[in-house]
Each structure stands twice: as structure tokens, then as C-alpha cells.
PDB file of C-alpha atoms and ligand atoms in Angstrom:
ATOM      1  CA  UNK A  39      66.118  64.975  78.121  1.00  0.00           C
ATOM      2  CA  UNK A  40      65.134  67.490  80.797  1.00  0.00           C
ATOM      3  CA  UNK A  41      68.439  69.394  79.916  1.00  0.00           C
ATOM      4  CA  UNK A  42      67.585  69.587  76.176  1.00  0.00           C
ATOM      5  CA  UNK A  43      64.346  70.952  76.944  1.00  0.00           C
ATOM      6  CA  UNK A  44      65.933  73.550  79.234  1.00  0.00           C
ATOM      7  CA  UNK A  45      68.273  74.477  76.437  1.00  0.00           C
ATOM      8  CA  UNK A  46      65.188  74.821  73.841  1.00  0.00           C
ATOM      9  CA  UNK A  47      63.794  76.860  76.514  1.00  0.00           C
ATOM     10  CA  UNK A  48      66.461  79.084  77.200  1.00  0.00           C
ATOM     11  CA  UNK A  49      66.356  81.631  74.414  1.00  0.00           C
ATOM     12  CA  UNK A  50      62.440  81.925  75.415  1.00  0.00           C
ATOM     13  CA  UNK A  51      63.274  82.449  78.886  1.00  0.00           C
ATOM     14  CA  UNK A  52      65.773  85.140  78.062  1.00  0.00           C
ATOM     15  CA  UNK A  53      63.273  86.838  75.764  1.00  0.00           C
ATOM     16  CA  UNK A  54      60.794  87.027  78.696  1.00  0.00           C
ATOM     17  CA  UNK A  55      63.347  88.183  80.990  1.00  0.00           C
ATOM     18  CA  UNK A  56      64.919  91.246  79.523  1.00  0.00           C
ATOM     19  CA  UNK A  57      67.099  91.985  82.427  1.00  0.00           C
ATOM     20  CA  UNK A  58      68.903  88.563  81.667  1.00  0.00           C
ATOM     21  CA  UNK A  59      69.315  89.551  78.084  1.00  0.00           C
ATOM     22  CA  UNK A  60      70.857  92.816  78.917  1.00  0.00           C
ATOM     23  CA  UNK A  61      73.386  91.157  81.065  1.00  0.00           C
ATOM     24  CA  UNK A  62      72.485  93.104  83.877  1.00  0.00           C
ATOM     25  CA  UNK A  63      75.229  93.791  86.528  1.00  0.00           C
ATOM     26  CA  UNK A  64      75.415  90.465  88.015  1.00  0.00           C
ATOM     27  CA  UNK A  65      73.226  91.400  91.055  1.00  0.00           C
ATOM     28  CA  UNK A  66      74.531  88.616  93.210  1.00  0.00           C
ATOM     29  CA  UNK A  67      77.890  87.434  93.601  1.00  0.00           C
ATOM     30  CA  UNK A  68      80.114  89.601  95.668  1.00  0.00           C
ATOM     31  CA  UNK A  69      79.742  86.883  98.278  1.00  0.00           C
ATOM     32  CA  UNK A  70      81.462  84.387  95.807  1.00  0.00           C
ATOM     33  CA  UNK A  71      84.139  87.154  94.544  1.00  0.00           C
ATOM     34  CA  UNK A  72      87.319  85.393  94.996  1.00  0.00           C
ATOM     35  CA  UNK A  73      90.431  87.236  94.305  1.00  0.00           C
ATOM     36  CA  UNK A  74      92.596  84.243  94.653  1.00  0.00           C
ATOM     37  CA  UNK A  75      90.625  82.485  92.110  1.00  0.00           C
ATOM     38  CA  UNK A  76      90.810  85.283  89.572  1.00  0.00           C
ATOM     39  CA  UNK A  77      94.579  85.566  89.869  1.00  0.00           C
ATOM     40  CA  UNK A  78      95.150  81.742  89.934  1.00  0.00           C
ATOM     41  CA  UNK A  79      93.195  81.492  86.784  1.00  0.00           C
ATOM     42  CA  UNK A  80      95.495  84.280  85.200  1.00  0.00           C
ATOM     43  CA  UNK A  81      98.213  81.745  86.328  1.00  0.00           C
ATOM     44  CA  UNK A  82     101.175  84.384  86.064  1.00  0.00           C
ATOM     45  CA  UNK A  83     100.580  86.158  89.600  1.00  0.00           C
ATOM     46  CA  UNK A  84     102.054  83.717  91.865  1.00  0.00           C
ATOM     47  CA  UNK A  85     104.469  86.304  93.253  1.00  0.00           C
ATOM     48  CA  UNK A  86     101.650  88.729  93.870  1.00  0.00           C
ATOM     49  CA  UNK A  87      99.589  85.997  95.600  1.00  0.00           C
ATOM     50  CA  UNK A  88     102.294  85.172  97.724  1.00  0.00           C
ATOM     51  CA  UNK A  89     102.854  88.626  98.744  1.00  0.00           C
ATOM     52  CA  UNK A  90      99.276  89.057  99.210  1.00  0.00           C
ATOM     53  CA  UNK A  91      99.331  86.292 101.582  1.00  0.00           C
ATOM     54  CA  UNK A  92     102.556  87.090 103.355  1.00  0.00           C
ATOM     55  CA  UNK A  93     101.401  90.676 104.054  1.00  0.00           C
ATOM     56  CA  UNK A  94      97.749  89.080 105.133  1.00  0.00           C
ATOM     57  CA  UNK A  95      96.243  91.548 102.819  1.00  0.00           C
ATOM     58  CA  UNK A  96      94.427  88.879 100.771  1.00  0.00           C
ATOM     59  CA  UNK A  97      91.464  88.489 103.218  1.00  0.00           C
ATOM     60  CA  UNK A  98      91.716  92.148 103.988  1.00  0.00           C
ATOM     61  CA  UNK A  99      90.867  93.010 100.363  1.00  0.00           C
ATOM     62  CA  UNK A 100      88.636  90.103 100.162  1.00  0.00           C
ATOM     63  CA  UNK A 101      86.518  91.552 102.970  1.00  0.00           C
ATOM     64  CA  UNK A 102      86.627  95.101 101.391  1.00  0.00           C
ATOM     65  CA  UNK A 103      85.027  94.245  98.138  1.00  0.00           C
ATOM     66  CA  UNK A 104      82.236  92.636  99.881  1.00  0.00           C
ATOM     67  CA  UNK A 105      81.645  95.647 102.350  1.00  0.00           C
ATOM     68  CA  UNK A 106      82.605  98.523 100.209  1.00  0.00           C
ATOM     69  CA  UNK A 107      79.539  99.902  98.380  1.00  0.00           C
ATOM     70  CA  UNK A 108      81.910 101.846  95.807  1.00  0.00           C
ATOM     71  CA  UNK A 109      83.539  98.580  94.779  1.00  0.00           C
ATOM     72  CA  UNK A 110      87.127  98.013  94.277  1.00  0.00           C
ATOM     73  CA  UNK A 111      89.828  97.927  91.697  1.00  0.00           C
ATOM     74  CA  UNK A 112      93.173  95.909  92.007  1.00  0.00           C
ATOM     75  CA  UNK A 113      96.168  96.331  89.690  1.00  0.00           C
ATOM     76  CA  UNK A 114      97.919  93.050  89.420  1.00  0.00           C
ATOM     77  CA  UNK A 115     101.652  92.988  88.385  1.00  0.00           C
ATOM     78  CA  UNK A 116     102.607  89.813  86.840  1.00  0.00           C
ATOM     79  CA  UNK A 117     105.332  87.467  87.745  1.00  0.00           C
ATOM     80  CA  UNK A 118     107.577  88.928  84.942  1.00  0.00           C
ATOM     81  CA  UNK A 119     106.896  92.487  86.422  1.00  0.00           C
ATOM     82  CA  UNK A 120     108.322  91.310  89.857  1.00  0.00           C
ATOM     83  CA  UNK A 121     111.399  89.719  88.191  1.00  0.00           C
ATOM     84  CA  UNK A 122     112.056  92.777  86.326  1.00  0.00           C
ATOM     85  CA  UNK A 123     112.413  95.024  89.465  1.00  0.00           C
ATOM     86  CA  UNK A 124     116.089  95.748  90.405  1.00  0.00           C
ATOM     87  CA  UNK A 125     117.362  92.990  92.373  1.00  0.00           C
ATOM     88  CA  UNK A 126     116.996  93.252  95.891  1.00  0.00           C
ATOM     89  CA  UNK A 127     114.414  95.836  95.682  1.00  0.00           C
ATOM     90  CA  UNK A 128     111.515  93.774  96.943  1.00  0.00           C
ATOM     91  CA  UNK A 129     113.436  92.083  99.510  1.00  0.00           C
ATOM     92  CA  UNK A 130     114.932  95.336 100.553  1.00  0.00           C
ATOM     93  CA  UNK A 131     111.584  96.493 101.800  1.00  0.00           C
ATOM     94  CA  UNK A 132     110.569  96.312 105.338  1.00  0.00           C
ATOM     95  CA  UNK A 133     107.369  94.356 106.200  1.00  0.00           C
ATOM     96  CA  UNK A 134     105.431  97.454 106.557  1.00  0.00           C
ATOM     97  CA  UNK A 135     106.556  98.665 103.098  1.00  0.00           C
ATOM     98  CA  UNK A 136     105.663  95.384 101.692  1.00  0.00           C
ATOM     99  CA  UNK A 137     101.893  96.114 102.964  1.00  0.00           C
ATOM    100  CA  UNK A 138     102.202  99.673 101.434  1.00  0.00           C
ATOM    101  CA  UNK A 139     103.259  98.418  98.394  1.00  0.00           C
ATOM    102  CA  UNK A 140     100.339  95.896  98.048  1.00  0.00           C
ATOM    103  CA  UNK A 141      97.797  98.706  99.151  1.00  0.00           C
ATOM    104  CA  UNK A 142      99.182 100.909  96.690  1.00  0.00           C
ATOM    105  CA  UNK A 143      98.012  98.361  93.943  1.00  0.00           C
ATOM    106  CA  UNK A 144      94.415  98.775  95.139  1.00  0.00           C
ATOM    107  CA  UNK A 145      91.793 101.277  95.026  1.00  0.00           C
ATOM    108  CA  UNK A 146      88.564 101.431  97.298  1.00  0.00           C
ATOM    109  CA  UNK A 147      86.294 101.972  94.213  1.00  0.00           C
ATOM    110  CA  UNK A 148      85.321 100.339  91.257  1.00  0.00           C
ATOM    111  CA  UNK A 149      86.841 101.726  88.032  1.00  0.00           C
ATOM    112  CA  UNK A 150      86.310 100.542  84.649  1.00  0.00           C
ATOM    113  CA  UNK A 151      88.919 101.063  81.935  1.00  0.00           C
ATOM    114  CA  UNK A 152      86.814 103.971  80.546  1.00  0.00           C
ATOM    115  CA  UNK A 153      86.519 105.485  83.953  1.00  0.00           C
ATOM    116  CA  UNK A 154      90.229 105.493  84.233  1.00  0.00           C
ATOM    117  CA  UNK A 155      90.234 107.296  80.820  1.00  0.00           C
ATOM    118  CA  UNK A 156      88.458 110.354  82.392  1.00  0.00           C
ATOM    119  CA  UNK A 157      89.198 109.998  86.010  1.00  0.00           C
ATOM    120  CA  UNK A 158      90.652 113.290  87.766  1.00  0.00           C
ATOM    121  CA  UNK A 159      94.108 112.653  88.957  1.00  0.00           C
ATOM    122  CA  UNK A 160      95.843 111.543  91.274  1.00  0.00           C
ATOM    123  CA  UNK A 161      93.386 108.498  92.249  1.00  0.00           C
ATOM    124  CA  UNK A 162      93.279 107.496  95.656  1.00  0.00           C
ATOM    125  CA  UNK A 163      94.693 104.036  96.513  1.00  0.00           C
ATOM    126  CA  UNK A 164      94.673 102.010  99.840  1.00  0.00           C
ATOM    127  CA  UNK A 165      98.207 103.306 100.485  1.00  0.00           C
ATOM    128  CA  UNK A 166      99.067 107.078 101.451  1.00  0.00           C
ATOM    129  CA  UNK A 167      99.977 107.667  97.658  1.00  0.00           C
ATOM    130  CA  UNK A 168      97.982 108.237  94.479  1.00  0.00           C
ATOM    131  CA  UNK A 169      98.109 107.063  91.035  1.00  0.00           C
ATOM    132  CA  UNK A 170      97.810 109.085  87.968  1.00  0.00           C
ATOM    133  CA  UNK A 171      95.995 107.916  84.860  1.00  0.00           C
ATOM    134  CA  UNK A 172      96.238 109.152  81.645  1.00  0.00           C
ATOM    135  CA  UNK A 173      94.751 108.107  78.120  1.00  0.00           C
ATOM    136  CA  UNK A 174      96.954 107.431  74.914  1.00  0.00           C
ATOM    137  CA  UNK A 175      95.521 106.578  71.465  1.00  0.00           C
ATOM    138  CA  UNK A 176      92.409 104.539  71.292  1.00  0.00           C
ATOM    139  CA  UNK A 177      91.114 103.373  74.604  1.00  0.00           C
ATOM    140  CA  UNK A 178      94.575 102.750  76.006  1.00  0.00           C
ATOM    141  CA  UNK A 179      95.368 103.693  79.537  1.00  0.00           C
ATOM    142  CA  UNK A 180      98.415 104.555  81.241  1.00  0.00           C
ATOM    143  CA  UNK A 181      99.044 104.384  84.927  1.00  0.00           C
ATOM    144  CA  UNK A 182     101.843 106.264  86.749  1.00  0.00           C
ATOM    145  CA  UNK A 183     103.459 106.477  90.153  1.00  0.00           C
ATOM    146  CA  UNK A 184     105.706 109.221  89.189  1.00  0.00           C
ATOM    147  CA  UNK A 185     108.679 106.719  88.726  1.00  0.00           C
ATOM    148  CA  UNK A 186     107.063 104.015  86.919  1.00  0.00           C
ATOM    149  CA  UNK A 187     104.480 104.306  84.075  1.00  0.00           C
ATOM    150  CA  UNK A 188     102.884 101.309  82.482  1.00  0.00           C
ATOM    151  CA  UNK A 189     100.136 100.752  79.985  1.00  0.00           C
ATOM    152  CA  UNK A 190      97.029  98.747  80.842  1.00  0.00           C
ATOM    153  CA  UNK A 191      96.348  96.280  78.403  1.00  0.00           C
ATOM    154  CA  UNK A 192      94.290  93.547  80.107  1.00  0.00           C
ATOM    155  CA  UNK A 193      91.428  93.201  82.357  1.00  0.00           C
ATOM    156  CA  UNK A 194      91.173  90.081  84.222  1.00  0.00           C
ATOM    157  CA  UNK A 195      87.755  91.100  85.388  1.00  0.00           C
ATOM    158  CA  UNK A 196      85.897  94.102  84.845  1.00  0.00           C
ATOM    159  CA  UNK A 197      82.460  94.288  86.390  1.00  0.00           C
ATOM    160  CA  UNK A 198      81.269  96.064  89.448  1.00  0.00           C
ATOM    161  CA  UNK A 199      82.076  95.472  92.210  1.00  0.00           C
ATOM    162  CA  UNK A 200      85.494  94.513  91.237  1.00  0.00           C
ATOM    163  CA  UNK A 201      87.839  95.348  88.510  1.00  0.00           C
ATOM    164  CA  UNK A 202      91.161  93.527  88.207  1.00  0.00           C
ATOM    165  CA  UNK A 203      93.770  94.686  85.848  1.00  0.00           C
ATOM    166  CA  UNK A 204      97.007  93.298  84.536  1.00  0.00           C
ATOM    167  CA  UNK A 205      99.903  95.414  84.897  1.00  0.00           C
ATOM    168  CA  UNK A 206     103.362  94.578  83.639  1.00  0.00           C
ATOM    169  CA  UNK A 207     105.355  96.595  85.807  1.00  0.00           C
ATOM    170  CA  UNK A 208     105.085  96.873  89.636  1.00  0.00           C
ATOM    171  CA  UNK A 209     103.712 100.047  90.501  1.00  0.00           C
ATOM    172  CA  UNK A 210     106.632 101.077  92.516  1.00  0.00           C
ATOM    173  CA  UNK A 211     105.988 104.163  94.696  1.00  0.00           C
ATOM    174  CA  UNK A 212     107.779 107.138  94.505  1.00  0.00           C
ATOM    175  CA  UNK A 213     108.475 107.128  98.141  1.00  0.00           C
ATOM    176  CA  UNK A 214     110.525 103.869  97.696  1.00  0.00           C
ATOM    177  CA  UNK A 215     112.247 105.205  94.574  1.00  0.00           C
ATOM    178  CA  UNK A 216     115.506 105.395  96.270  1.00  0.00           C
ATOM    179  CA  UNK A 217     115.399 101.764  97.231  1.00  0.00           C
ATOM    180  CA  UNK A 218     114.243 100.833  93.620  1.00  0.00           C
ATOM    181  CA  UNK A 219     117.182 102.474  92.059  1.00  0.00           C
ATOM    182  CA  UNK A 220     119.615 101.251  94.368  1.00  0.00           C
ATOM    183  CA  UNK A 221     121.157  97.792  93.249  1.00  0.00           C
ATOM    184  CA  UNK A 222     121.439  96.385  96.763  1.00  0.00           C
ATOM    185  CA  UNK A 223     118.845  96.127  99.417  1.00  0.00           C
ATOM    186  CA  UNK A 224     118.684  99.799 100.728  1.00  0.00           C
ATOM    187  CA  UNK A 225     121.275 100.636 103.552  1.00  0.00           C
ATOM    188  CA  UNK A 226     119.886  99.069 106.703  1.00  0.00           C
ATOM    189  CA  UNK A 227     116.016 100.084 107.199  1.00  0.00           C
ATOM    190  CA  UNK A 228     115.920 102.420 110.240  1.00  0.00           C
ATOM    191  CA  UNK A 229     113.825 100.396 112.443  1.00  0.00           C
ATOM    192  CA  UNK A 230     112.808 102.853 115.094  1.00  0.00           C
ATOM    193  CA  UNK A 231     110.865 100.651 117.239  1.00  0.00           C
ATOM    194  CA  UNK A 232     108.607  99.606 114.272  1.00  0.00           C
ATOM    195  CA  UNK A 233     108.125  96.287 115.958  1.00  0.00           C
ATOM    196  CA  UNK A 234     105.688  97.274 118.645  1.00  0.00           C
ATOM    197  CA  UNK A 235     105.678  95.100 121.663  1.00  0.00           C
ATOM    198  CA  UNK A 236     106.764  91.958 120.355  1.00  0.00           C
ATOM    199  CA  UNK A 237     110.228  91.661 121.060  1.00  0.00           C
ATOM    200  CA  UNK A 238     111.162  89.551 117.941  1.00  0.00           C
ATOM    201  CA  UNK A 239     114.910  88.894 117.654  1.00  0.00           C
ATOM    202  CA  UNK A 240     115.721  91.065 114.623  1.00  0.00           C
ATOM    203  CA  UNK A 241     118.243  90.122 112.102  1.00  0.00           C
ATOM    204  CA  UNK A 242     119.291  93.649 111.165  1.00  0.00           C
ATOM    205  CA  UNK A 243     122.811  92.702 110.778  1.00  0.00           C
ATOM    206  CA  UNK A 244     122.230  89.401 108.887  1.00  0.00           C
ATOM    207  CA  UNK A 245     119.781  88.650 106.113  1.00  0.00           C
ATOM    208  CA  UNK A 246     116.868  90.706 107.370  1.00  0.00           C
ATOM    209  CA  UNK A 247     116.178  91.272 103.744  1.00  0.00           C
ATOM    210  CA  UNK A 248     115.361  87.613 102.940  1.00  0.00           C
ATOM    211  CA  UNK A 249     111.608  87.006 104.128  1.00  0.00           C
ATOM    212  CA  UNK A 250     111.612  83.471 103.450  1.00  0.00           C
ATOM    213  CA  UNK A 251     114.963  82.629 105.478  1.00  0.00           C
ATOM    214  CA  UNK A 252     113.414  84.574 108.173  1.00  0.00           C
ATOM    215  CA  UNK A 253     110.266  82.355 108.011  1.00  0.00           C
ATOM    216  CA  UNK A 254     112.284  79.508 108.049  1.00  0.00           C
ATOM    217  CA  UNK A 255     114.195  80.442 110.941  1.00  0.00           C
ATOM    218  CA  UNK A 256     110.650  80.983 112.635  1.00  0.00           C
ATOM    219  CA  UNK A 257     109.694  77.449 111.922  1.00  0.00           C
ATOM    220  CA  UNK A 258     112.930  76.223 113.011  1.00  0.00           C
ATOM    221  CA  UNK A 259     112.684  78.077 116.258  1.00  0.00           C
ATOM    222  CA  UNK A 260     109.185  76.738 116.769  1.00  0.00           C
ATOM    223  CA  UNK A 261     110.206  73.206 116.307  1.00  0.00           C
ATOM    224  CA  UNK A 262     113.088  73.436 118.715  1.00  0.00           C
ATOM    225  CA  UNK A 263     110.831  75.238 121.155  1.00  0.00           C
ATOM    226  CA  UNK A 264     108.285  72.406 120.713  1.00  0.00           C
ATOM    227  CA  UNK A 265     111.022  69.764 121.173  1.00  0.00           C
ATOM    228  CA  UNK A 266     112.248  71.403 124.482  1.00  0.00           C
ATOM    229  CA  UNK A 267     108.763  71.542 125.769  1.00  0.00           C
ATOM    230  CA  UNK A 268     108.184  67.900 124.830  1.00  0.00           C
ATOM    231  CA  UNK A 269     111.453  66.730 126.671  1.00  0.00           C
ATOM    232  CA  UNK A 270     110.371  68.911 129.632  1.00  0.00           C
ATOM    233  CA  UNK A 271     106.894  67.038 129.640  1.00  0.00           C
ATOM    234  CA  UNK A 272     108.567  63.870 129.207  1.00  0.00           C
ATOM    235  CA  UNK A 273     111.027  64.506 131.954  1.00  0.00           C
ATOM    236  CA  UNK A 274     108.582  65.589 134.555  1.00  0.00           C
TER     237      UNK A 274
HETATM  238  C1  NAG B 196      89.064  81.066  96.646  1.00  0.00           C
HETATM  239  O1  NAG B 196      89.585  80.286  95.666  1.00  0.00           O
HETATM  240  C2  NAG B 196      90.623  79.465  96.235  1.00  0.00           C
HETATM  241  C3  NAG B 196      91.287  78.620  95.092  1.00  0.00           C
HETATM  242  O2  NAG B 196      90.643  79.171  93.957  1.00  0.00           O
HETATM  243  C4  NAG B 196      90.198  78.504  97.378  1.00  0.00           C
HETATM  244  O3  NAG B 196      91.258  78.139  97.762  1.00  0.00           O
HETATM  245  C5  NAG B 196      89.591  79.432  98.425  1.00  0.00           C
HETATM  246  O4  NAG B 196      89.030  78.739  99.365  1.00  0.00           O
HETATM  247  C6  NAG B 196      88.261  80.423  97.964  1.00  0.00           C
HETATM  248  N1  NAG B 196      88.107  81.292  98.919  1.00  0.00           N
HETATM  249  C7  NAG B 196      86.773  81.439  99.132  1.00  0.00           C
HETATM  250  C8  NAG B 196      86.737  82.360 100.173  1.00  0.00           C
HETATM  251  O5  NAG B 196      85.853  81.135  98.621  1.00  0.00           O
HETATM  252  C1  NAG B 197     102.243 104.854  78.158  1.00  0.00           C
HETATM  253  O1  NAG B 197     103.340 104.311  78.823  1.00  0.00           O
HETATM  254  C2  NAG B 197     104.355 103.885  77.882  1.00  0.00           C
HETATM  255  C3  NAG B 197     105.477 103.095  78.713  1.00  0.00           C
HETATM  256  O2  NAG B 197     104.924 102.245  79.358  1.00  0.00           O
HETATM  257  C4  NAG B 197     104.763 104.950  77.034  1.00  0.00           C
HETATM  258  O3  NAG B 197     105.664 104.267  75.871  1.00  0.00           O
HETATM  259  C5  NAG B 197     103.586 105.503  76.339  1.00  0.00           C
HETATM  260  O4  NAG B 197     104.052 106.669  75.509  1.00  0.00           O
HETATM  261  C6  NAG B 197     102.726 106.116  77.356  1.00  0.00           C
HETATM  262  N1  NAG B 197     101.694 106.733  76.610  1.00  0.00           N
HETATM  263  C7  NAG B 197     100.982 107.635  76.926  1.00  0.00           C
HETATM  264  C8  NAG B 197      99.867 108.100  76.295  1.00  0.00           C
HETATM  265  O5  NAG B 197     101.439 108.467  78.046  1.00  0.00           O
HETATM  266  C1  NAG B 198      99.771 113.443  89.393  1.00  0.00           C
HETATM  267  O1  NAG B 198      99.566 114.441  88.642  1.00  0.00           O
HETATM  268  C2  NAG B 198      99.550 115.531  89.292  1.00  0.00           C
HETATM  269  C3  NAG B 198      99.004 116.590  88.585  1.00  0.00           C
HETATM  270  O2  NAG B 198      97.749 116.275  87.913  1.00  0.00           O
HETATM  271  C4  NAG B 198     100.911 115.916  89.715  1.00  0.00           C
HETATM  272  O3  NAG B 198     100.919 116.884  90.654  1.00  0.00           O
HETATM  273  C5  NAG B 198     101.235 114.689  90.725  1.00  0.00           C
HETATM  274  O4  NAG B 198     102.525 114.823  91.061  1.00  0.00           O
HETATM  275  C6  NAG B 198     100.982 113.395  89.975  1.00  0.00           C
HETATM  276  N1  NAG B 198     101.331 112.121  90.675  1.00  0.00           N
HETATM  277  C7  NAG B 198     102.095 111.057  90.236  1.00  0.00           C
HETATM  278  C8  NAG B 198     102.207 110.013  91.265  1.00  0.00           C
HETATM  279  O5  NAG B 198     102.398 111.087  89.060  1.00  0.00           O
HETATM  280  C1  NAG B 199     122.189  86.768 102.602  1.00  0.00           C
HETATM  281  O1  NAG B 199     121.536  86.335 101.438  1.00  0.00           O
HETATM  282  C2  NAG B 199     122.324  86.434 100.498  1.00  0.00           C
HETATM  283  C3  NAG B 199     121.133  85.846  99.295  1.00  0.00           C
HETATM  284  O2  NAG B 199     120.042  86.483  99.366  1.00  0.00           O
HETATM  285  C4  NAG B 199     123.521  85.526 100.471  1.00  0.00           C
HETATM  286  O3  NAG B 199     124.211  86.026  99.239  1.00  0.00           O
HETATM  287  C5  NAG B 199     124.318  86.175 101.616  1.00  0.00           C
HETATM  288  O4  NAG B 199     125.610  85.080 101.776  1.00  0.00           O
HETATM  289  C6  NAG B 199     123.622  86.080 102.977  1.00  0.00           C
HETATM  290  N1  NAG B 199     124.238  86.632 103.944  1.00  0.00           N
HETATM  291  C7  NAG B 199     124.281  86.212 105.245  1.00  0.00           C
HETATM  292  C8  NAG B 199     125.030  86.923 106.321  1.00  0.00           C
HETATM  293  O5  NAG B 199     123.375  85.104 105.563  1.00  0.00           O
END
């Protein structure tokens, strides 16, 4: 009963509250903004979600659009987009490059599609490189990295402070382009002591490119270590 009354009252309440009627730019919920949830709802972003988690950028980004007063824009490549990369391209990236790749897909400012139509190029991203936006017929916007160009057709979310756009290609940085074009994972990433401090046993010669295998190895190593420690404790 109460709810029926409420529904009957709702139009009147809306009339009395012009702000609600005009769909005011949702005043609250940047605290509730949840990129994971937005991407999961899209259900074709599992690779991106995994990459966001593996590179630990999910929480970073999540924090950014809570704290950045200018808002935030994310370009979300679909699973298909990742599949269409030359084989080995993604696995051929170092961990640092994977982070850069993710950062290249986000801008520390909110852009609506019409903003992107008129924005001055290049647009600053979270990475060292910019993106260029050009308008086509109608309200279509293309985004270009210099080596990849793709049309933006779908907004998963377009409301300040967060815009999330689907892209059907991975926005591959020009700086990586050699890697993207070579069929096999780039000739041995030059690791000039990029592993600061931590003396992780590098698997340079072996399957360094396969992140998942690397993770499994670490888990395996952890379990062995745990077992050894357990034995030591039992024996002592
Ligand atoms: C975001 O949503 C995901 C699932 O949709 C959930 O697991 C996660 O806890 C949420 N994060 C926050 C900060 O609410
Ligand atoms: C947008 O990019 C597509 C390729 O994805 C291209 O075919 C099209 O011509 C581009 N449009 C404009 C206006 O540059
Ligand atoms: C973007 O456009 C500018 C000129 O407007 C050009 O100098 C630059 O190389 C372009 N960058 C990319 C990534 O396409
Ligand atoms: C490396 O991984 C590839 C598949 O990703 C596999 O074909 C190859 O045998 C592996 N090489 C080594 C040395 O483990």
C-alpha cells in the first residue's frame, strides 16, 4: 500500500523538485562509482579487468575518480580487441609496459562524446603519450594513437565524473609499435635493472613473456617455501 502511494505521489514530487526532473548531474555517488561493476555489467571486458587487476591499476583508477575534481575517462577495449592483437604482443610487454598500456587507456579528466569531438589534440592520458580525437559524420568520434585508429560507438557510462567508452581495438601506443608488429614477443626486453631492489629470479631466457606461468611459478615457490618452513618447525 505504502509503495503504491509513493508511486502515485512520485510525479508530484518530481514536479515539486525541478532538479530531479531535469536529471541534475547526479550529485552524489562518486563514492559508489565502481569501475569493476561497470565493466562486469558490460560482460565483454574480462581481459581488461584481469589486466587492471594484474597491474594493480584498478584501485589506483578507482581512487582517482574519487579524488580528481576534473573527473575521469576510461577507454575500455573489448575481449575481442585483445584477441585481435598480433599474437604475443600483449605477453611480450614487460610489467612496466603493461601498466603504461593501461594508463594509456585513461584520461584524468571527464570527456563526454561531444567534448571529444571538439577537444584539442593530443589529449593527455595517464601515460606519457597522448591520444588524438577526430570527428566523422554525425556525432562519430575516432580515437587514434598514431598506429591504431578506432571509432567510439558505445558509452558504457557517460556522466560526470566518469565516462567509460567501449573501443573495439586496443589503443596500442606508437612507442610499442615495433612490438605490436613483430609476430613473436619482442627480442628480449632489455631489463636494465628495472627490478629495483627485489632480486626476483628473472626468467629472461625462458618464458618470461607468460605472466600466468610466472604467477603459477611464484605460487609454487611459495608453497614449497611454506612446506620447508613447516618441516623446519616440526623438526625443531
Ligand atoms: C565493485 O563491484 C564489484 C563487483 O561488481 C565488487 O566485487 C566490489 O567489491 C565493488 N567495489 C567497491 C569498492 O564497491
Ligand atoms: C575512423 O576510423 C575508421 C577505422 O576504424 C576509419 O575507417 C574511418 O574512416 C575513420 N573516420 C574518420 C572520420 O577519420
Ligand atoms: C596528434 O595530432 C598532432 C597534430 O594535431 C600530431 O602532431 C600528433 O603526432 C598526433 N598524435 C597521435 C598520437 O596521433
Ligand atoms: C613458452 O611458452 C610457449 C607458449 O606460450 C610454449 O610454446 C613454449 O614451449 C614455452 N617455452 C618454454 C621454454 O617454456
